[in-house]
Coordinates of C-alpha atoms and ligand atoms in Angstrom, one line a residue:
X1 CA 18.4 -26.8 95.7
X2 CA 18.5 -29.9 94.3
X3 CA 20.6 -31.5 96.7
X4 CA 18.1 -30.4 99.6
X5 CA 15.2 -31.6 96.8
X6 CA 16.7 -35.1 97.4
X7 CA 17.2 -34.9 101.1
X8 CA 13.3 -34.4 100.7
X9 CA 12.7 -36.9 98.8
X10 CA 14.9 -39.7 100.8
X11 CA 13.2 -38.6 104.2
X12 CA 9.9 -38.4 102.9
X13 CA 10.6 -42.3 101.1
X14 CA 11.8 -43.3 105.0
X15 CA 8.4 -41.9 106.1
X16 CA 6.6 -43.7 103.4
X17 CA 8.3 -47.5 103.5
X18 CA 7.4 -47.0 107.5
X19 CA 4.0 -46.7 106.4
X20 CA 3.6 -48.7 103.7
X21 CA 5.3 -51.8 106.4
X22 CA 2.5 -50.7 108.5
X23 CA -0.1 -51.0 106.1
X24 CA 0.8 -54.4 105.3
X25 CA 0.5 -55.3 109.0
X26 CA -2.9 -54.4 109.2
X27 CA -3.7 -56.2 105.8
X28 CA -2.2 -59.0 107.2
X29 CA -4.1 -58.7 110.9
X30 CA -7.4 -58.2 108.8
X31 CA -6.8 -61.0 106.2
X32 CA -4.6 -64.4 107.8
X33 CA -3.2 -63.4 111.2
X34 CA -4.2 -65.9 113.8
X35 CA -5.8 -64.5 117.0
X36 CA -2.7 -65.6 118.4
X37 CA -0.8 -62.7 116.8
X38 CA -3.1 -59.9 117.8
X39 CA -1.2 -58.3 120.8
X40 CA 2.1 -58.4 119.4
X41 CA 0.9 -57.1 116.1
X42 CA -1.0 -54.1 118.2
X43 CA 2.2 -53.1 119.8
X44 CA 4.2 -54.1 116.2
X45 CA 1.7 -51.4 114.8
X46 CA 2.3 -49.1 117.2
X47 CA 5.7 -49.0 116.9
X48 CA 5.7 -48.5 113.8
X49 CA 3.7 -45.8 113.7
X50 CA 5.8 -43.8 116.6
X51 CA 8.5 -44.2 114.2
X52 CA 6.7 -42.4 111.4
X53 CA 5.4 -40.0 112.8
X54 CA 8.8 -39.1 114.6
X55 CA 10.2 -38.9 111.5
X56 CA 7.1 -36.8 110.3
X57 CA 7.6 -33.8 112.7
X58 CA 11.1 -34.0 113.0
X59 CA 12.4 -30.3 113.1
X60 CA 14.9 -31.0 110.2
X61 CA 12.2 -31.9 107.8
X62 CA 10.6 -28.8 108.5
X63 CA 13.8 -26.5 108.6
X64 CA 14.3 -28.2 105.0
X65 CA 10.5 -27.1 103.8
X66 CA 11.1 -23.9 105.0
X67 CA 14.2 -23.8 102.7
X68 CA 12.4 -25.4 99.8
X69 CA 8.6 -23.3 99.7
X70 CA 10.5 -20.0 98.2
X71 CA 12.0 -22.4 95.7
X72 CA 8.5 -24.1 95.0
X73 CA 7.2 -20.9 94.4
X74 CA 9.5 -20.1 91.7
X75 CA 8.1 -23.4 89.5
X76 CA 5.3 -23.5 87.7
X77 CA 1.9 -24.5 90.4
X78 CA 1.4 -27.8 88.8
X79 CA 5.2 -28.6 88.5
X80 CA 5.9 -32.2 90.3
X81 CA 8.7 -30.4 92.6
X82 CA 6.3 -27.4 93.5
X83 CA 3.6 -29.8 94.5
X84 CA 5.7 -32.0 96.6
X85 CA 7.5 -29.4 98.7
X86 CA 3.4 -27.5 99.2
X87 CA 1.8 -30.7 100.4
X88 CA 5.2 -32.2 102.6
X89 CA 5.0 -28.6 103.9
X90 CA 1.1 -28.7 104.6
X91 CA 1.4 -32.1 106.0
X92 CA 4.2 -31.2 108.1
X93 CA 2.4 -28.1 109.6
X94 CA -0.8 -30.2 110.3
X95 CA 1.5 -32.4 112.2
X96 CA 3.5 -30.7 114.0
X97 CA 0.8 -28.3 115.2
X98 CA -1.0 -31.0 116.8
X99 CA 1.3 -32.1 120.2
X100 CA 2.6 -35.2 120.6
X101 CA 1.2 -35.6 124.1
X102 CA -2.5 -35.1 122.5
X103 CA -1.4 -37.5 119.3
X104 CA -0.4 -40.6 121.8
X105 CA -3.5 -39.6 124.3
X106 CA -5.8 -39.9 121.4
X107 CA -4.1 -43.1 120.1
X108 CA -4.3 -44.8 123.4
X109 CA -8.0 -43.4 124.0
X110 CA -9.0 -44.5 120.6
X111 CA -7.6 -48.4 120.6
X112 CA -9.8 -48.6 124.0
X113 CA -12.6 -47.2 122.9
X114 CA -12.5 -49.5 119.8
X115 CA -11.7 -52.5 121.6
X116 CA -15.2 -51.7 124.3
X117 CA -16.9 -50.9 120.8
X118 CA -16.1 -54.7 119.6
X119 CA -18.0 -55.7 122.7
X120 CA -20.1 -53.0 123.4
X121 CA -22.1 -53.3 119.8
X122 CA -23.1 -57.1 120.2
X123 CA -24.1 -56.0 123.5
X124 CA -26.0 -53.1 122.3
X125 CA -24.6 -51.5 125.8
X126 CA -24.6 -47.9 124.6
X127 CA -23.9 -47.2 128.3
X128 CA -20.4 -48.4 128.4
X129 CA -19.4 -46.6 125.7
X130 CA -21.1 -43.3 127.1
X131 CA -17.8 -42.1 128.8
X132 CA -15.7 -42.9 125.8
X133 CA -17.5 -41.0 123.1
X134 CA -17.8 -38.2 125.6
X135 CA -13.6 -38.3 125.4
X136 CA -13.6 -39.1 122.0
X137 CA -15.5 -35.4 121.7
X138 CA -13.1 -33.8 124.3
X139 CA -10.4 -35.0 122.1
X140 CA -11.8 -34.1 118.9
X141 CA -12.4 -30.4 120.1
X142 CA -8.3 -29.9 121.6
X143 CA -7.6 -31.0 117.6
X144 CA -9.9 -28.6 116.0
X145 CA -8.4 -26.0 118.5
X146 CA -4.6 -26.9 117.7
X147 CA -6.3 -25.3 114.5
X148 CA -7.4 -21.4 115.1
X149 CA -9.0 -19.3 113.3
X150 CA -11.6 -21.8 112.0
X151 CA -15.2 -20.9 111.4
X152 CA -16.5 -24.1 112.6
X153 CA -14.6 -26.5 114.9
X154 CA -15.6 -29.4 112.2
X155 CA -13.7 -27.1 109.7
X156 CA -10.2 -28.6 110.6
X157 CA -11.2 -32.2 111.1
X158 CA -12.8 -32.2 107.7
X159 CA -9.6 -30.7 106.0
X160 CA -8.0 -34.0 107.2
X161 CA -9.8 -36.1 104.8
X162 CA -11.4 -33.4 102.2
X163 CA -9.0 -31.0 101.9
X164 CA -10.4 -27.4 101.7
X165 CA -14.0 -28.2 102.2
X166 CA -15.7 -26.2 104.9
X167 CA -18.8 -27.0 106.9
X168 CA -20.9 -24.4 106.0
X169 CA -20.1 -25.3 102.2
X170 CA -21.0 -29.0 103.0
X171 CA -24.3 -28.1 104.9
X172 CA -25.6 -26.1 102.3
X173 CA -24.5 -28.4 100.1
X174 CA -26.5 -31.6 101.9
X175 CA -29.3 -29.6 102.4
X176 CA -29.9 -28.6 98.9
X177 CA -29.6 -32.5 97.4
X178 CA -31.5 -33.6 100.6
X179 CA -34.6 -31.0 99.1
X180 CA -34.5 -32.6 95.9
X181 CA -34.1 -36.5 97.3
X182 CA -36.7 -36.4 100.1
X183 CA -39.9 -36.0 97.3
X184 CA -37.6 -38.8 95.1
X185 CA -37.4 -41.1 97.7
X186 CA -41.2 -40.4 98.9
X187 CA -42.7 -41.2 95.1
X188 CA -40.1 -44.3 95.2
X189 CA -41.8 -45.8 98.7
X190 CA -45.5 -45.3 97.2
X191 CA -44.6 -47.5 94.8
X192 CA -45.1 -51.4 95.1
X193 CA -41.7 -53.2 96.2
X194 CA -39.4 -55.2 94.2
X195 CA -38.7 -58.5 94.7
X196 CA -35.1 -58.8 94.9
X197 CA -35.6 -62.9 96.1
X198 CA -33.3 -63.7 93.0
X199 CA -30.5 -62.2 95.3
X200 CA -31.1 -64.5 98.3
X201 CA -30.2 -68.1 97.2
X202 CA -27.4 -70.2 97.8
X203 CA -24.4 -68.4 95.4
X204 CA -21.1 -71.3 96.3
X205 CA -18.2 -68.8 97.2
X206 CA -15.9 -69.9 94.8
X207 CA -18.1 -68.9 91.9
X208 CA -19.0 -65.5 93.4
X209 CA -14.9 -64.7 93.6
X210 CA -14.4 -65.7 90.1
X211 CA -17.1 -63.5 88.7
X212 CA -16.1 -60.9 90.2
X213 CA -12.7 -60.7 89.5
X214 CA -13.4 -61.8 85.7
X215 CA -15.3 -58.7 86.2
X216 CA -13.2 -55.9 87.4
X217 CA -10.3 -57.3 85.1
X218 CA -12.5 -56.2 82.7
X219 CA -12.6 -52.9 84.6
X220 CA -9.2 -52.7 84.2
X221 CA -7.6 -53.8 88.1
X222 CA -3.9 -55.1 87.1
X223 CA -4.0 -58.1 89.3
X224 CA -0.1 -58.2 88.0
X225 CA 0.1 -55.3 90.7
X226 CA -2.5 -56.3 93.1
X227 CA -4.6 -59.4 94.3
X228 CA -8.4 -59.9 96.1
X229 CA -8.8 -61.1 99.5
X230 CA -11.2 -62.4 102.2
X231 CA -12.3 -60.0 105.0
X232 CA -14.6 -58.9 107.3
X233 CA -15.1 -55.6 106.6
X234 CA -13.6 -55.0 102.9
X235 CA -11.6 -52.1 102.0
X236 CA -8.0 -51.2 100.0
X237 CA -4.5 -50.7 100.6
X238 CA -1.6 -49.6 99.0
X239 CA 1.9 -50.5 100.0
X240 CA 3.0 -49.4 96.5
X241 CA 1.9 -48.3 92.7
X242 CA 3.1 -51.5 92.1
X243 CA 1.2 -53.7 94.8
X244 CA -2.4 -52.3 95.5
X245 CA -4.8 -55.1 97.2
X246 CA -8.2 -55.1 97.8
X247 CA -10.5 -57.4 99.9
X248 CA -14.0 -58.5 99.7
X249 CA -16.4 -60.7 101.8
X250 CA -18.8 -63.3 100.4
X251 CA -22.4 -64.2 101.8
X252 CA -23.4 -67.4 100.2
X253 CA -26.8 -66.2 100.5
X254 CA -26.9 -62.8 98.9
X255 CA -25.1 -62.5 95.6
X256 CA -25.4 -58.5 96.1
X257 CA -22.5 -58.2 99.1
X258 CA -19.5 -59.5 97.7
X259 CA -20.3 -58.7 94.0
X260 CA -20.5 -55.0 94.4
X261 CA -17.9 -54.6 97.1
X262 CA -15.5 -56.1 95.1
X263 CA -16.3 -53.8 92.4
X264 CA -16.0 -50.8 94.9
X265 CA -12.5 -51.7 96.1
X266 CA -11.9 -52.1 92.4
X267 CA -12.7 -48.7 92.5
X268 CA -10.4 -47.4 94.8
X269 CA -7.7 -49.7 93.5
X270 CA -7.3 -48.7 90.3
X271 CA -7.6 -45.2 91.2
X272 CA -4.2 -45.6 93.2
X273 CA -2.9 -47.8 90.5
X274 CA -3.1 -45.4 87.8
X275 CA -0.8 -42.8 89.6
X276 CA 1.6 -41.5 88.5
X277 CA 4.5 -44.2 89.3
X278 CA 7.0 -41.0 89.2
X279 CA 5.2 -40.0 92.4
X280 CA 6.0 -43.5 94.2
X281 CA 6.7 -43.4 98.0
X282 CA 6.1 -39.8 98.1
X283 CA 3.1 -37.6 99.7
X284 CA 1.9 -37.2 95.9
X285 CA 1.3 -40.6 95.5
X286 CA -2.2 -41.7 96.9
X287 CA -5.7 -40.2 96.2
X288 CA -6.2 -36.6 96.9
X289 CA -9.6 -37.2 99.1
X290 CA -11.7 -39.3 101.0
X291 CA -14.6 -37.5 98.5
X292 CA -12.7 -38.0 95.0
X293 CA -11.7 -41.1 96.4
X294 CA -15.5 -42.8 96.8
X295 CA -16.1 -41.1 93.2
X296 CA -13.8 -43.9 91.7
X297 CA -15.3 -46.5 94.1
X298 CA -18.8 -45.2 93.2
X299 CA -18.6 -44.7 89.6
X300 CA -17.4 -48.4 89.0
X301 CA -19.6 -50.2 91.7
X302 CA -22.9 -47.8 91.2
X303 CA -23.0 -46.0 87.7
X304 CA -21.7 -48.5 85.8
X305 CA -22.0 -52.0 87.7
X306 CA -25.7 -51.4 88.5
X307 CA -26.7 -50.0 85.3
X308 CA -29.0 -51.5 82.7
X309 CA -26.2 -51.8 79.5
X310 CA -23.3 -53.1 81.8
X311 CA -25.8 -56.2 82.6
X312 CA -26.8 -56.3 78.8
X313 CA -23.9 -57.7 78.3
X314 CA -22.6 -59.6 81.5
X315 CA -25.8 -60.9 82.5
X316 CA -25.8 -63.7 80.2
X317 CA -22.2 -64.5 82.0
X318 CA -23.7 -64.2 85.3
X319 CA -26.5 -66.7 84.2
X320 CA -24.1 -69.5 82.6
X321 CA -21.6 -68.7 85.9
X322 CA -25.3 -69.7 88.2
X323 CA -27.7 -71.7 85.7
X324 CA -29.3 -73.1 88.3
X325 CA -30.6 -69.8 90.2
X326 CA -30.8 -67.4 88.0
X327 CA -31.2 -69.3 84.5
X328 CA -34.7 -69.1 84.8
X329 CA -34.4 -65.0 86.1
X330 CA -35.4 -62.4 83.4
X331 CA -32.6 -59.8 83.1
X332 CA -35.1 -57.0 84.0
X333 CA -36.2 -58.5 87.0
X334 CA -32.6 -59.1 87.9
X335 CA -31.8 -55.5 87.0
X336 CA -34.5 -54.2 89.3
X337 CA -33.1 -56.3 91.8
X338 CA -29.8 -55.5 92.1
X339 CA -31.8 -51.4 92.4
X340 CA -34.3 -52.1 95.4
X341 CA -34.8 -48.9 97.0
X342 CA -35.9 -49.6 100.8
X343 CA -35.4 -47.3 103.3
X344 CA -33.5 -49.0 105.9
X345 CA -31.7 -48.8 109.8
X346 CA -28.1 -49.8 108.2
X347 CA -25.7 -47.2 106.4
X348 CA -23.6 -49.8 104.6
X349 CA -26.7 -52.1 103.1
X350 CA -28.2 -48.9 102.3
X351 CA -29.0 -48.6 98.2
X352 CA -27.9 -45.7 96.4
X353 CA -30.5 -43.5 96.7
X354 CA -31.6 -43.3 100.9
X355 CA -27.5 -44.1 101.4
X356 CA -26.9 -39.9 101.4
X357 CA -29.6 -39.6 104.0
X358 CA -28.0 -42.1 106.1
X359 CA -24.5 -39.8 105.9
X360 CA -26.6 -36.6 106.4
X361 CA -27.5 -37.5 109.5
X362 CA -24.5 -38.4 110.6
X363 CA -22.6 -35.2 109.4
X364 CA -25.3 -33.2 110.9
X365 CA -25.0 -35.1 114.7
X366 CA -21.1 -35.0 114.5
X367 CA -21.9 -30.8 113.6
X368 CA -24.2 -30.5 116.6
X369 CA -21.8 -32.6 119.1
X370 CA -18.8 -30.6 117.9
X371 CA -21.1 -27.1 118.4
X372 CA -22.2 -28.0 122.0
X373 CA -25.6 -28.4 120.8
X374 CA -26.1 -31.6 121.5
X375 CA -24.7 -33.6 124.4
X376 CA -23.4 -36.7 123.5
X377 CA -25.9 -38.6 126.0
X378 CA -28.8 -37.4 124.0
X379 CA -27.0 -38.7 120.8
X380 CA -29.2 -41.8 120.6
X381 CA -32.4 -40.2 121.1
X382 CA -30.9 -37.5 118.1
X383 CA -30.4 -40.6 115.9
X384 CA -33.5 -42.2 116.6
X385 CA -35.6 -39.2 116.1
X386 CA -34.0 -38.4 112.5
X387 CA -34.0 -41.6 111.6
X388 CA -38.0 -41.4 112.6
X389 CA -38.3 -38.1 110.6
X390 CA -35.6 -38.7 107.5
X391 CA -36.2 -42.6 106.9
X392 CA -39.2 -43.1 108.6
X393 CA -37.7 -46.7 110.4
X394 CA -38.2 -47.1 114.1
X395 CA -34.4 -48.0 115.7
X396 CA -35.1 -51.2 117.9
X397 CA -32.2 -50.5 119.7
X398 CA -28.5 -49.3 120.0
X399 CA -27.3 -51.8 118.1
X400 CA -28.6 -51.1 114.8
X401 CA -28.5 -47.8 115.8
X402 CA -26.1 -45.6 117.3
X403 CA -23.6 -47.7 117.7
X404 CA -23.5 -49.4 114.1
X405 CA -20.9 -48.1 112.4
X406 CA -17.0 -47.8 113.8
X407 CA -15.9 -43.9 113.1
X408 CA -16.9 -42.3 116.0
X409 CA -15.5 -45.4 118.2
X410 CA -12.4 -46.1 116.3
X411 CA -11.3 -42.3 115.6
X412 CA -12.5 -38.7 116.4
X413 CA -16.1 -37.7 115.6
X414 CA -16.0 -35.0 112.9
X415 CA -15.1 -35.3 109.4
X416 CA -15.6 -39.3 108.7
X417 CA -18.8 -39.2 107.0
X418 CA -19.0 -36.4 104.4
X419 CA -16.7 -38.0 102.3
X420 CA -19.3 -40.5 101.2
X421 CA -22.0 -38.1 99.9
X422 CA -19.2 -35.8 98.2
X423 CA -18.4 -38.9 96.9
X424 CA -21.7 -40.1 95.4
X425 CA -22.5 -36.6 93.9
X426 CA -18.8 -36.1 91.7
X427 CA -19.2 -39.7 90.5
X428 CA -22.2 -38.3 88.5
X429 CA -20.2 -35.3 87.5
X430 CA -16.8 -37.6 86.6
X431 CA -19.0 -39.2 84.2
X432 CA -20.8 -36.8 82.6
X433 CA -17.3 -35.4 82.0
X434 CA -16.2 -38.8 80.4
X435 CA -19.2 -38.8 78.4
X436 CA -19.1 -35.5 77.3
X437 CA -15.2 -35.8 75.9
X438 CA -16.3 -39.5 74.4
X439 CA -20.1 -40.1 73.7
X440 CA -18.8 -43.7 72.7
X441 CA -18.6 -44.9 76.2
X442 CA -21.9 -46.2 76.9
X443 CA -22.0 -48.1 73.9
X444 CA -19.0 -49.9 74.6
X445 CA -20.2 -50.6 78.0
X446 CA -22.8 -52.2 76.2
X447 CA -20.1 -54.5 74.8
X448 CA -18.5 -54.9 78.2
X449 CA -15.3 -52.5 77.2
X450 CA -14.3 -50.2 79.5
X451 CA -10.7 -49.1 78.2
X452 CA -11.9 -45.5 77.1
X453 CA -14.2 -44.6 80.0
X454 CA -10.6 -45.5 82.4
X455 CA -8.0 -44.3 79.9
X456 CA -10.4 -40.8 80.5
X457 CA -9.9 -41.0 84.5
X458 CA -6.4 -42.2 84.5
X459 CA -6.3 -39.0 82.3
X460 CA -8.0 -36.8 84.0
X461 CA -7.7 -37.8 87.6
X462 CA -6.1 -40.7 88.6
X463 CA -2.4 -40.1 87.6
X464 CA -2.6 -36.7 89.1
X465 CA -2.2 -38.1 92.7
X466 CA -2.3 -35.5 95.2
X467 CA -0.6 -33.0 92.4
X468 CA -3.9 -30.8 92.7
X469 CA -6.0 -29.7 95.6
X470 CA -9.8 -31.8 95.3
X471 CA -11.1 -28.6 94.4
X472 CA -8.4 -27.8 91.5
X473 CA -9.0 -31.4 90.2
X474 CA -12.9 -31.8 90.2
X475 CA -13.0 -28.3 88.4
X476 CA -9.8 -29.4 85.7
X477 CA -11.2 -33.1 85.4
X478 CA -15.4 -31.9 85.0
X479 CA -15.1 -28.2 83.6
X480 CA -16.9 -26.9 87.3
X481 CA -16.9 -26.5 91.1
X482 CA -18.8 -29.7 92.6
X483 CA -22.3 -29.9 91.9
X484 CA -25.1 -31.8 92.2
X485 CA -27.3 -31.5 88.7
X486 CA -25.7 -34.4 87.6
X487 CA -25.9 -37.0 90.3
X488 CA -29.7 -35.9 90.4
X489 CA -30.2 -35.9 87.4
X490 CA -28.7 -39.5 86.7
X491 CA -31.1 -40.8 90.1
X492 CA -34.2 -39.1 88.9
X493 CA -33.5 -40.7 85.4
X494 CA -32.1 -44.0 86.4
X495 CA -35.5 -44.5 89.4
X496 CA -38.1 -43.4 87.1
X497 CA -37.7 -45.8 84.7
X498 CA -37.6 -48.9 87.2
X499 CA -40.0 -47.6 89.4
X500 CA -42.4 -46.0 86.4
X501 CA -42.2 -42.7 88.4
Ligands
ZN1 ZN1 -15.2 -46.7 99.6

């Protein structure tokens, strides 16, 4: 056994470096590449991932599982070897049922449809990308149905990126926190606005970069295994445990956008640094779901970098970093600032609180389209009118509309969105754990230490990897199933004071 355990191990490390190669491709297409390099680097890409996912479905790696799951099943559930051979088996049975005609149709189908979004969107020419989406759905569906025995044809695309969460779960789930935000929200609107004008003057680049990353080396980001970037749209990547990049975007007119998008990649990063390095360039070794995943990113960006005692103590920074704009700015009013709740058309400049209505919406559509309930040229008219009833904002047009964000253009529609909101509502619920195990982690936020607050999720979640299923490690790492008392519980708190609810 363990000579096939290594066999494992070196084909699933083939199936990784490919991976990880292609990963750094994309970094490098989204970071330096010159437009000169972006038709060889597509078909570089694509290569690339051919080669993978051969290697993926190859029927030796699965006659090798099949050899190895009685074996697993002799070790103890949370042994490394046991959880290595379950989730190479899962992930080789998700693969493999899907056909490899359907995966390079929908990889063709998806580049297009990406590539007419990139010029469809500016355009706000919903009508070209009519006939794609309605593929896109086609497509969607012959996955979910690769998958039978599903109660809702959502159910298997969801699996994808939150693991054993169900539809029916989710929209019981949404509608439940959606009850107790809607009245939240309301009282929130009736009040007068905040001035966030403090935000919206000239911050130099430079500056913004440095305070940031001062910031989230305080946080706890090894930039000795990673570095920060410039992008367009920022996000992570991991080639390795010991090489985890993230990449930010700076508006020299709003202090907000780069500033807390670096502190969400930070997020993400450190969650992937703090795995286990035992797990390297294996199936273990990366976050276990696109929901635990935006906990990390929320926790650091929302809980702690908008809250009252992290900006005791790194305003005064802040204010000798910009003397000039916000020397003069009372910490409260910067405080409230950085915590203007405002309805708005845009998911991603959303605030924390209307932000889960903008994913609602969206989980609900992709439910409908996937159902048959709603046809995918009423979508806009769908949007509009929830965005009417939810938000209450009039969509000018598809632009800032329907077409705004890439998921349903750049992959399948189901199971892109949910993430997000699973995300927002453990973040609450990681750090009541945290709290709970060491009631000395708010004060030493107040003194801009962090160590305790991320020794407890390198503890308790990070090094894990993919060792658990979500559902095994929200209930090990917070003592319960998801719930959403918590993440209430901190909004209602948190809004009432600045808004004098
Ligand atoms: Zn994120």
């Amino acid at each position: 056994m363990e000579h096939r355990l290594q066999e494992l191990r070196a084909r699933l490390q083939e199936i990784d470096d490919l991976n990880s190669a292609a990963a750094i491709l994309s970094w490098d297409q989204s970071t330096y590449m010159p437009p000169g390099g972006a038709a060889a680097r597509a078909r570089q890409l694509a290569t690339l991932s051919r080669l993978a996912h051969e290697k993926s479905t190859d029927p030796e790696l699965g006659k090798l599982l099949a050899e190895l799951m009685p074996y697993a099943e002799t070790l103890p559930y949370d042994h490394p070897d046991a959880a290595l051979i379950r989730v190479a088996h899962r992930n080789y049975e998700r693969m493999t049922r899907i056909p490899t005609d359907l995966v390079s149709e929908i990889a063709a189908h998806t580049a297009a449809s990406y590539h007419a979004w990139t010029k469809a969107r500016p355009e706000n020419d919903f009508a070209t990308m009519l006939p794609y989406l309605e593929r896109t759905l086609e497509l969607s569906r012959r996955v979910a149905d690769c998958f039978p025995g599903y109660d809702h044809p959502a159910d298997p695309l969801i699996d994808f990126s939150d693991y054993g969460m169900r539809a029916a779960v989710i929209r019981e789930l949404f509608a439940r926190l959606r009850a107790e935000l809607t009245p939240l929200i309301r009282a929130i609107v009736a009040q007068p606005p905040i001035d966030d004008s403090c935000l919206r003057q000239y911050y130099p680049r430079n500056d913004q970069l440095a305070f940031g990353e001062h910031i989230i080396r305080r946080f706890g980001y090894d930039f000795e295994r990673g570095r920060q970037d410039l992008t367009h749209h920022p996000f992570m990547t991991k080639f390795s445990v010991g090489d985890v990049r993230i990449t930010t975007r700076i508006n020299e007119h709003d202090l907000g956008d780069g500033l807390f998008s670096t502190l969400h990649e930070s997020g993400h990063a450190m969650y992937e640094q703090g795995i286990d390095p035992a797990f390297e360039a294996t199936p273990l070794c990366s976050g276990v779901s696109a929901g635990v995943h935006e906990s990390q990113s929320r926790l650091w960006e929302n809980l702690i970098g908008r809250s009252l005692p992290f900006w005791e103590y790194f305003y005064p920074e802040l204010q000798q970093t910009f003397p000039q704009q916000l020397g003069q700015v009372p910490l409260d009013t910067f405080y409230r600032a950085i915590n203007r709740v405002q309805p708005s058309l845009i998911r991603t400049d959303a605030d924390e609180v209307t932000y889960n209505l903008h994913v609602m919406i969206r989980f609900d559509l992709e439910l409908a389209l996937l159902e048959g309930n709603l046809k995918v040229r009423d979508l806009p008219e769908a949007w509009n009118a929830r965005y009417a009833e939810d938000l209450g904002v009039t969509v000018p047009d598809y632009r800032d509309g329907v077409l705004q964000d890439v998921h349903w253009f750049g992959g399948l529609i189901g199971g892109a969105f949910q993430g997000y909101t699973l995300g927002n509502i453990l973040s609450a619920q990681f750090l009541a754990a945290a709290r709970a195990a060491h009631p000395t982690i708010d004060e030493e936020i107040r003194q801009g230490e962090f160590a305790t607050l991320h020794g407890w999720l390198r503890e308790n979640i990070y090094r894990y990897g993919s060792i658990f299923t979500p559902n095994e490690l929200i209930e090990r790492a917070s003592g319960s199933p998801l719930r959403i008392e918590p993440y209430m519980t901190y909004l209602r708190e948190k809004y009432s004071a600045i808004y004098n609810l």
